Tab-separated table of C-alpha atoms and ligand atoms in Angstrom:
chain	number	residue	atom	x	y	z
A	76	MET	CA	74.614	65.614	50.904
A	77	ASN	CA	73.097	64.688	54.239
A	78	ILE	CA	75.326	63.926	57.227
A	79	ARG	CA	75.216	60.167	56.608
A	80	GLU	CA	76.319	60.568	52.994
A	81	LYS	CA	79.114	62.892	54.087
A	82	GLU	CA	80.304	60.358	56.645
A	83	GLU	CA	80.467	57.706	53.939
A	84	LYS	CA	82.281	60.035	51.578
A	85	TYR	CA	84.968	61.311	53.958
A	86	PHE	CA	85.846	58.513	56.367
A	87	PHE	CA	87.734	55.249	56.015
A	88	LYS	CA	85.073	52.596	56.493
A	89	THR	CA	86.005	51.571	60.017
A	90	TYR	CA	82.673	52.064	61.808
A	91	ASN	CA	79.167	50.817	61.161
A	92	ARG	CA	77.519	53.857	62.660
A	93	LEU	CA	74.036	53.771	64.138
A	94	PRO	CA	71.446	55.922	62.380
A	95	ILE	CA	71.350	58.465	65.214
A	96	GLU	CA	72.806	61.938	65.296
A	97	ILE	CA	73.357	62.931	68.920
A	98	SER	CA	72.419	66.435	69.992
A	99	HIS	CA	73.325	66.200	73.701
A	100	GLY	CA	73.429	64.022	76.787
A	101	GLU	CA	72.115	64.397	80.326
A	102	GLY	CA	72.685	61.942	83.158
A	103	MET	CA	71.737	58.458	81.874
A	104	TYR	CA	70.193	59.809	78.675
A	105	LEU	CA	71.240	60.720	75.168
A	106	PHE	CA	69.076	62.933	72.955
A	107	SER	CA	69.097	62.818	69.180
A	108	LYS	CA	68.775	65.761	66.809
A	109	ASP	CA	65.334	64.506	65.749
A	110	GLY	CA	64.124	64.919	69.332
A	111	LYS	CA	64.259	61.337	70.609
A	112	LYS	CA	65.404	60.412	74.122
A	113	TYR	CA	67.440	57.262	74.724
A	114	LEU	CA	68.399	55.489	77.935
A	115	ASP	CA	72.080	54.730	77.385
A	116	MET	CA	72.870	51.234	78.633
A	117	PHE	CA	76.344	51.073	77.155
A	118	GLY	CA	77.695	54.474	78.157
A	119	GLY	CA	80.064	55.204	75.271
A	120	LEU	CA	81.374	51.627	75.548
A	121	ALA	CA	82.136	51.781	79.275
A	122	VAL	CA	83.585	55.305	79.107
A	123	ASN	CA	80.858	57.509	80.581
A	124	ALA	CA	80.865	56.154	84.130
A	125	LEU	CA	79.535	59.449	85.477
A	126	GLY	CA	76.913	59.744	82.754
A	127	TYR	CA	76.513	62.879	80.652
A	128	GLY	CA	76.882	66.485	81.744
A	129	ASN	CA	78.431	65.825	85.163
A	130	GLN	CA	78.806	69.285	86.709
A	131	LYS	CA	81.906	68.428	88.735
A	132	ILE	CA	83.727	67.266	85.591
A	133	ILE	CA	82.592	70.342	83.669
A	134	ARG	CA	83.820	72.653	86.454
A	135	ALA	CA	87.167	70.850	86.800
A	136	ILE	CA	87.963	70.893	83.100
A	137	SER	CA	86.765	74.490	82.655
A	138	GLU	CA	89.121	75.675	85.382
A	139	GLN	CA	92.071	73.815	83.860
A	140	ILE	CA	91.304	74.999	80.306
A	141	LYS	CA	91.529	78.617	81.499
A	142	LYS	CA	95.065	77.936	82.803
A	143	PHE	CA	96.506	75.838	79.982
A	144	ILE	CA	95.223	73.018	77.770
A	145	HIS	CA	98.575	71.456	77.015
A	146	VAL	CA	102.230	71.816	77.846
A	147	SER	CA	104.824	69.185	77.087
A	148	ASN	CA	105.731	66.448	79.513
A	149	TYR	CA	109.049	68.243	80.064
A	150	TYR	CA	107.212	70.403	82.616
A	151	LEU	CA	105.794	69.564	86.000
A	152	GLN	CA	102.007	69.871	85.898
A	153	GLU	CA	99.945	70.068	89.055
A	154	GLN	CA	96.816	68.266	87.781
A	155	GLN	CA	98.868	65.401	86.350
A	156	ILE	CA	100.866	64.922	89.552
A	157	TYR	CA	97.786	65.090	91.771
A	158	PHE	CA	95.951	62.634	89.531
A	159	ALA	CA	98.894	60.200	89.671
A	160	GLU	CA	99.042	60.560	93.442
A	161	LEU	CA	95.341	59.648	93.688
A	162	LEU	CA	95.760	56.668	91.348
A	163	ILE	CA	98.627	55.343	93.450
A	164	LYS	CA	96.726	55.964	96.675
A	165	TYR	CA	93.547	54.202	95.518
A	166	THR	CA	95.209	51.283	93.721
A	167	GLY	CA	98.215	50.563	95.938
A	168	TYR	CA	100.519	50.318	92.887
A	169	HIS	CA	103.908	52.022	92.939
A	170	LYS	CA	104.384	53.679	89.561
A	171	VAL	CA	102.199	55.013	86.786
A	172	PHE	CA	102.633	56.031	83.149
A	173	LEU	CA	99.862	58.123	81.612
A	174	CYS	CA	98.794	57.785	77.985
A	175	ASN	CA	95.682	58.496	75.921
A	176	SER	CA	93.908	55.209	75.239
A	177	GLY	CA	93.583	51.559	76.122
A	178	THR	CA	95.636	50.220	73.276
A	179	GLU	CA	98.499	52.597	74.133
A	180	ALA	CA	98.462	51.399	77.726
A	181	VAL	CA	98.735	47.825	76.435
A	182	GLU	CA	101.632	48.774	74.137
A	183	GLY	CA	103.490	50.359	77.038
A	184	ALA	CA	102.866	47.339	79.247
A	185	ILE	CA	104.291	45.048	76.534
A	186	LYS	CA	107.372	47.275	76.363
A	187	ILE	CA	107.849	47.111	80.141
A	188	ALA	CA	107.530	43.324	80.007
A	189	ARG	CA	109.934	42.941	77.099
A	190	LYS	CA	112.563	45.192	78.659
A	191	TRP	CA	112.215	43.487	82.032
A	192	GLY	CA	112.518	40.164	80.220
A	193	GLN	CA	115.783	41.136	78.540
A	194	GLN	CA	117.395	41.332	81.970
A	195	ASN	CA	115.922	37.919	82.799
A	196	ASN	CA	116.366	36.246	79.409
A	197	LYS	CA	112.641	35.871	78.804
A	198	SER	CA	110.509	37.127	75.910
A	199	GLY	CA	107.382	34.973	75.453
A	200	ILE	CA	104.038	36.649	76.011
A	201	ILE	CA	100.995	34.482	76.604
A	202	SER	CA	97.432	35.683	76.139
A	203	PHE	CA	94.097	33.995	75.574
A	204	THR	CA	91.544	33.166	72.938
A	205	ASN	CA	88.634	35.585	72.843
A	206	ASP	CA	90.701	38.342	74.526
A	207	PHE	CA	90.604	41.883	73.176
A	208	HIS	CA	93.485	44.241	73.938
A	209	GLY	CA	93.292	46.934	71.256
A	210	ARG	CA	93.968	47.820	67.639
A	211	THR	CA	97.627	48.788	67.481
A	212	LEU	CA	100.012	46.102	66.297
A	213	GLY	CA	101.421	45.105	69.704
A	214	ALA	CA	97.967	44.903	71.249
A	215	LEU	CA	96.682	43.002	68.195
A	216	SER	CA	99.516	40.493	68.601
A	217	ILE	CA	98.054	39.423	71.938
A	218	THR	CA	94.384	39.778	70.963
A	219	GLY	CA	92.756	36.369	70.743
A	220	GLN	CA	90.192	36.983	68.018
A	221	SER	CA	91.198	36.235	64.459
A	222	LYS	CA	88.662	38.656	62.956
A	223	TYR	CA	90.684	41.560	64.378
A	224	ARG	CA	94.186	40.318	63.653
A	225	ASP	CA	94.435	37.940	60.716
A	226	THR	CA	94.511	40.547	57.962
A	227	PHE	CA	97.363	42.433	59.648
A	228	GLU	CA	99.873	39.635	60.057
A	229	PRO	CA	102.785	39.271	60.542
A	230	LEU	CA	102.457	40.580	64.088
A	231	LEU	CA	104.921	40.644	67.014
A	232	PRO	CA	107.060	37.537	67.421
A	233	ASP	CA	107.022	35.417	70.561
A	234	CYS	CA	103.347	35.971	71.345
A	235	PHE	CA	101.328	32.836	72.071
A	236	LEU	CA	97.560	32.541	72.209
A	237	ILE	CA	96.154	29.715	74.273
A	238	PRO	CA	92.586	28.773	75.245
A	239	TYR	CA	91.013	30.845	78.026
A	240	ASN	CA	90.089	29.023	81.209
A	241	ASP	CA	91.987	25.901	80.098
A	242	VAL	CA	94.139	24.933	83.072
A	243	ASP	CA	95.980	22.130	81.281
A	244	SER	CA	96.916	24.275	78.334
A	245	LEU	CA	98.204	26.986	80.672
A	246	LYS	CA	100.405	24.446	82.455
A	247	LEU	CA	101.658	23.133	79.154
A	248	ASN	CA	102.524	26.485	77.574
A	249	VAL	CA	104.074	28.497	80.378
A	250	ASN	CA	107.818	27.976	80.799
A	251	ASN	CA	110.944	29.788	81.937
A	252	LYS	CA	111.021	31.800	78.685
A	253	THR	CA	107.607	33.299	79.490
A	254	VAL	CA	107.977	36.962	80.317
A	255	ALA	CA	104.312	37.844	80.800
A	256	VAL	CA	100.775	36.541	80.814
A	257	VAL	CA	98.220	39.137	79.753
A	258	ILE	CA	94.701	38.528	80.913
A	259	GLU	CA	91.229	40.050	81.051
A	260	PHE	CA	89.751	38.646	84.243
A	261	ILE	CA	86.388	39.283	82.610
A	262	GLN	CA	86.547	39.255	78.841
A	263	GLY	CA	84.445	42.129	77.539
A	264	GLU	CA	84.572	42.156	73.756
A	265	GLY	CA	84.818	38.357	73.879
A	266	GLY	CA	81.272	38.064	75.266
A	267	ILE	CA	81.450	38.787	79.063
A	268	ILE	CA	83.275	35.638	80.089
A	269	GLN	CA	84.811	35.395	83.529
A	270	ALA	CA	88.057	33.625	84.407
A	271	SER	CA	87.403	30.544	86.549
A	272	GLU	CA	88.788	30.389	90.097
A	273	GLU	CA	90.693	27.267	89.133
A	274	PHE	CA	92.340	28.996	86.180
A	275	VAL	CA	93.424	32.028	88.209
A	276	LEU	CA	94.742	29.772	90.964
A	277	MET	CA	96.883	27.916	88.431
A	278	LEU	CA	98.113	31.204	86.955
A	279	LYS	CA	99.241	32.299	90.406
A	280	LYS	CA	100.940	28.966	91.065
A	281	LEU	CA	102.792	29.040	87.730
A	282	LYS	CA	103.914	32.627	88.323
A	283	ASP	CA	105.493	31.527	91.600
A	284	GLU	CA	107.193	28.677	89.765
A	285	TYR	CA	108.438	30.495	86.641
A	286	GLY	CA	108.601	34.146	87.714
A	287	PHE	CA	106.777	35.849	84.829
A	288	LEU	CA	104.783	39.074	85.049
A	289	ILE	CA	101.000	39.103	85.165
A	290	ILE	CA	99.459	41.959	83.211
A	291	ALA	CA	95.789	42.607	83.964
A	292	ASP	CA	93.842	44.313	81.203
A	293	GLU	CA	91.298	46.302	83.221
A	294	ILE	CA	90.494	48.711	80.433
A	295	GLN	CA	86.853	47.669	80.225
A	296	SER	CA	86.357	45.855	83.525
A	297	GLY	CA	88.184	48.286	85.823
A	298	LEU	CA	87.452	51.469	87.748
A	299	GLY	CA	84.566	50.196	89.829
A	300	ARG	CA	82.463	48.718	87.056
A	301	THR	CA	82.335	45.211	88.539
A	302	GLY	CA	81.789	46.449	92.105
A	303	LYS	CA	85.509	46.446	92.896
A	304	LEU	CA	88.126	48.898	91.697
A	305	PHE	CA	89.598	46.210	89.409
A	306	SER	CA	88.044	42.921	88.359
A	307	PHE	CA	91.136	40.939	89.472
A	308	GLN	CA	90.178	41.878	93.044
A	309	HIS	CA	87.392	39.313	92.858
A	310	TYR	CA	90.244	36.758	93.045
A	311	ASP	CA	93.186	36.206	95.346
A	312	ILE	CA	95.797	37.512	92.935
A	313	SER	CA	97.937	40.617	92.566
A	314	PRO	CA	99.032	41.406	88.977
A	315	ASP	CA	102.373	43.155	88.484
A	316	ILE	CA	101.014	45.512	85.848
A	317	VAL	CA	97.495	46.854	85.356
A	318	VAL	CA	96.356	48.706	82.253
A	319	THR	CA	93.431	51.075	82.494
A	320	ALA	CA	91.634	53.600	80.249
A	321	LYS	CA	87.966	54.003	79.129
A	322	SER	CA	86.225	55.883	81.986
A	323	LEU	CA	89.479	57.147	83.512
A	324	GLY	CA	89.265	60.590	81.881
A	325	GLY	CA	85.514	61.158	82.248
A	326	GLY	CA	85.132	61.083	78.456
A	327	LEU	CA	88.481	62.697	77.645
A	328	PRO	CA	91.268	60.467	76.295
A	329	LEU	CA	93.261	59.126	79.230
A	330	GLY	CA	94.885	55.765	79.876
A	331	GLY	CA	97.338	54.473	82.408
A	332	ILE	CA	99.841	51.741	83.123
A	333	LEU	CA	100.236	50.860	86.784
A	334	GLY	CA	103.197	48.813	87.972
A	335	ASN	CA	104.354	47.279	91.224
A	336	ASN	CA	107.862	47.427	92.684
A	337	LEU	CA	109.068	44.561	90.511
A	338	VAL	CA	108.791	46.722	87.391
A	339	ALA	CA	109.148	50.150	88.988
A	340	ASP	CA	112.613	50.836	87.563
A	341	VAL	CA	112.249	49.233	84.124
A	342	PHE	CA	111.522	52.421	82.207
A	343	GLN	CA	114.346	54.942	82.202
A	344	PRO	CA	114.264	58.402	80.569
A	345	GLY	CA	113.858	58.025	76.811
A	346	ASP	CA	112.459	54.489	76.928
A	347	HIS	CA	108.860	55.553	76.532
A	348	GLY	CA	106.783	58.683	76.199
A	349	SER	CA	103.732	60.366	74.737
A	350	THR	CA	103.129	63.912	73.497
A	351	PHE	CA	99.593	64.079	74.839
A	352	GLY	CA	99.778	61.413	77.562
A	353	GLY	CA	98.546	62.746	80.896
A	354	ASN	CA	96.972	65.833	79.350
A	355	PRO	CA	96.128	68.214	82.222
A	356	VAL	CA	92.506	68.726	81.166
A	357	ALA	CA	91.959	64.954	81.014
A	358	CYS	CA	93.723	64.597	84.389
A	359	ALA	CA	91.479	67.281	85.919
A	360	ALA	CA	88.492	65.180	84.820
A	361	GLY	CA	90.243	62.006	85.991
A	362	ILE	CA	90.568	63.368	89.526
A	363	VAL	CA	86.788	63.836	89.673
A	364	VAL	CA	86.187	60.384	88.180
A	365	LEU	CA	88.383	58.572	90.708
A	366	ASN	CA	86.920	60.447	93.657
A	367	GLU	CA	83.330	59.878	92.540
A	368	ILE	CA	83.895	56.170	91.893
A	369	ILE	CA	85.570	55.516	95.208
A	370	GLU	CA	84.540	58.194	97.726
A	371	GLY	CA	81.314	59.197	95.983
A	372	GLY	CA	79.782	55.721	96.149
A	373	LEU	CA	79.618	54.855	92.448
A	374	MET	CA	81.542	51.609	92.896
A	375	LYS	CA	79.051	50.524	95.566
A	376	ASN	CA	76.207	51.560	93.312
A	377	ALA	CA	77.677	49.461	90.491
A	378	GLU	CA	77.678	46.438	92.762
A	379	LEU	CA	74.104	46.973	93.957
A	380	MET	CA	72.534	47.951	90.631
A	381	GLY	CA	74.487	45.178	88.923
A	382	LYS	CA	73.006	42.596	91.288
A	383	ILE	CA	69.488	43.910	90.757
A	384	MET	CA	69.904	43.996	87.007
A	385	LYS	CA	71.483	40.567	86.796
A	386	SER	CA	68.673	38.989	88.787
A	387	LYS	CA	66.103	40.638	86.514
A	388	LEU	CA	67.944	39.354	83.446
A	389	ILE	CA	68.014	35.873	84.994
A	390	ASP	CA	64.202	36.166	85.386
A	391	LEU	CA	64.032	36.837	81.638
A	392	LYS	CA	66.092	33.706	81.060
A	393	SER	CA	63.474	31.678	82.984
A	394	GLU	CA	60.679	33.415	81.094
A	395	PHE	CA	62.213	32.900	77.635
A	396	PRO	CA	64.316	29.719	77.937
A	397	SER	CA	64.380	29.052	74.213
A	398	ILE	CA	65.786	32.527	73.462
A	399	VAL	CA	68.011	33.370	76.447
A	400	PHE	CA	70.821	30.854	76.914
A	401	ASP	CA	72.894	32.526	79.590
A	402	VAL	CA	73.190	35.624	81.760
A	403	ARG	CA	76.649	36.415	83.102
A	404	GLY	CA	79.040	39.059	84.364
A	405	LEU	CA	79.667	41.097	87.485
A	406	GLY	CA	78.396	44.479	88.589
A	407	LEU	CA	77.567	46.658	85.627
A	408	MET	CA	79.438	44.520	83.121
A	409	LEU	CA	76.695	42.104	82.109
A	410	GLY	CA	76.034	39.901	79.126
A	411	MET	CA	73.007	37.966	77.920
A	412	GLU	CA	73.706	35.211	75.428
A	413	ILE	CA	70.789	34.586	73.137
A	414	SER	CA	69.870	31.935	70.593
A	415	GLN	CA	70.031	34.248	67.577
A	416	GLU	CA	72.109	37.113	66.277
A	417	SER	CA	71.515	40.103	68.503
A	418	GLU	CA	71.446	42.904	65.917
A	419	SER	CA	67.645	42.879	65.503
A	420	ILE	CA	67.083	42.946	69.282
A	421	MET	CA	69.437	45.883	69.542
A	422	THR	CA	67.456	47.694	66.825
A	423	SER	CA	64.066	46.961	68.432
A	424	LEU	CA	65.341	48.188	71.783
A	425	ARG	CA	66.625	51.353	70.186
A	426	GLU	CA	63.164	51.971	68.745
A	427	LYS	CA	61.855	51.651	72.310
A	428	GLY	CA	64.368	54.214	73.577
A	429	VAL	CA	67.084	51.945	75.004
A	430	LEU	CA	70.636	51.787	73.657
A	431	ILE	CA	72.606	48.601	74.176
A	432	ASN	CA	75.565	47.029	72.445
A	433	CYS	CA	76.102	43.494	71.251
A	434	THR	CA	79.261	41.500	70.979
A	435	ASN	CA	80.281	38.118	69.629
A	436	ASN	CA	77.176	38.154	67.377
A	437	ASN	CA	74.771	36.798	69.978
A	438	VAL	CA	75.646	38.455	73.283
A	439	LEU	CA	73.734	41.522	74.425
A	440	ARG	CA	76.196	43.601	76.401
A	441	PHE	CA	75.255	46.050	79.159
A	442	LEU	CA	77.893	48.584	80.277
A	443	PRO	CA	75.764	51.437	81.630
A	444	PRO	CA	77.093	54.509	83.433
A	445	LEU	CA	77.782	53.739	87.099
A	446	ILE	CA	75.250	56.426	88.114
A	447	ILE	CA	72.388	54.145	87.013
A	448	GLN	CA	69.373	53.904	89.361
A	449	ARG	CA	66.639	51.318	89.876
A	450	GLU	CA	64.145	53.082	87.594
A	451	HIS	CA	66.610	52.899	84.699
A	452	VAL	CA	67.265	49.206	85.310
A	453	ASN	CA	63.514	48.542	85.455
A	454	PHE	CA	62.846	50.469	82.271
A	455	ALA	CA	65.639	48.759	80.318
A	456	VAL	CA	64.592	45.265	81.439
A	457	GLU	CA	60.889	45.934	80.744
A	458	GLN	CA	61.692	47.096	77.216
A	459	LEU	CA	63.869	44.026	76.685
A	460	ARG	CA	61.054	41.790	77.981
A	461	SER	CA	58.645	43.324	75.507
A	462	VAL	CA	61.121	42.823	72.627
A	463	LEU	CA	61.747	39.169	73.578
A	464	LYS	CA	57.969	38.579	73.840
A	465	HIS	CA	57.470	39.631	70.236
A	466	LEU	CA	60.287	37.584	68.702
B	789	PLP	N1	91.446	46.249	76.211
B	789	PLP	C1	90.148	46.017	76.441
B	789	PLP	C2	89.752	44.949	77.407
B	789	PLP	C3	89.171	46.758	75.779
B	789	PLP	O1	87.880	46.514	75.987
B	789	PLP	C4	89.574	47.757	74.865
B	789	PLP	C5	88.593	48.529	74.096
B	789	PLP	O2	87.449	48.188	73.962
B	789	PLP	C6	90.948	47.969	74.655
B	789	PLP	C7	91.855	47.202	75.351
B	789	PLP	C8	91.418	49.040	73.708
B	789	PLP	O3	91.110	50.304	74.209
B	789	PLP	P1	91.097	51.589	73.247
B	789	PLP	O4	89.939	51.427	72.319
B	789	PLP	O5	90.946	52.757	74.194
B	789	PLP	O6	92.392	51.607	72.543
């Protein structure tokens, strides 16, 4: 059996894997076992912000591994505490809970909201069509895409999906039983769609009126990717809870829930926990990631390279108006909506040495490592131009 046949034999059929077996990565590039080199423009789905083989991450995790790889959360652990201190310092939030993935961070945030709501006699959670919040049942209950959720119903009660960016519907559905509104300020999986100023303004106004929590899902859009630490910072709004994961652990599983003073005391010992959450090796990597994104200039680079790339993609839209419908997004979270399904474009680009992802059937999605430089942007766009030319 070759490796592909073995994969089919042994795994539940959850992934449509690409026909590439990776041998190693270096900077912006992935190399396959058959000797091909690929420019990675989706960075492990927004995880590999520092690219591949970052020496600072390797050093930090090697040092921690020599000390201990895991002890239970009953013990104080230096790397974990220092990482939390940095997170609080850089984000301005008051409390953090560390977990292992995005969906777990969402689950924990729902629990905080529900417990907080019990004290205030509120339980309704509002989220939006096209949102994606994860695969566990709580996260699925607030995910606004039927293809992910329908076959797993019944889901959590008191969760209401309403149309994204629809101010009237928001006004109509929020009430004094609403405990939380969960929002992606830029929907990732949903096709790189940004919340309108008007919508966010109304959300803020309704929060003042009804006193619910705002939970920002920054799992894909956060940690410098859009040119700011979190995508909500492009607006005049301050969510009560922020969930983060993806690039947080430099490729190791690490997620976090950040909360402001309003929710700081909701969790009490025994309310929540995780065996692996805040693993010290992942935290050692996380310290490097945060410092590189903020002090090391990667967030600034994301803003600059994102602008350059977006303007080049907009040029392609002018060049191929019948194929490219829209170019959107912020920083290095960009989408190009095209007139056909995007699978074949993705395949042609791969043959030309560029890896991208597609979402929503017809949106090419770019989530490259934040270390990207001009030459990589130029190469990716030139290859895309040549693919579009031959359609
Ligand atoms: N929320 C958003 C916005 C995401 O993009 C994702 C994953 O793509 C998740 C939640 C779930 O994260 P994870 O796959 O780490 O559970």
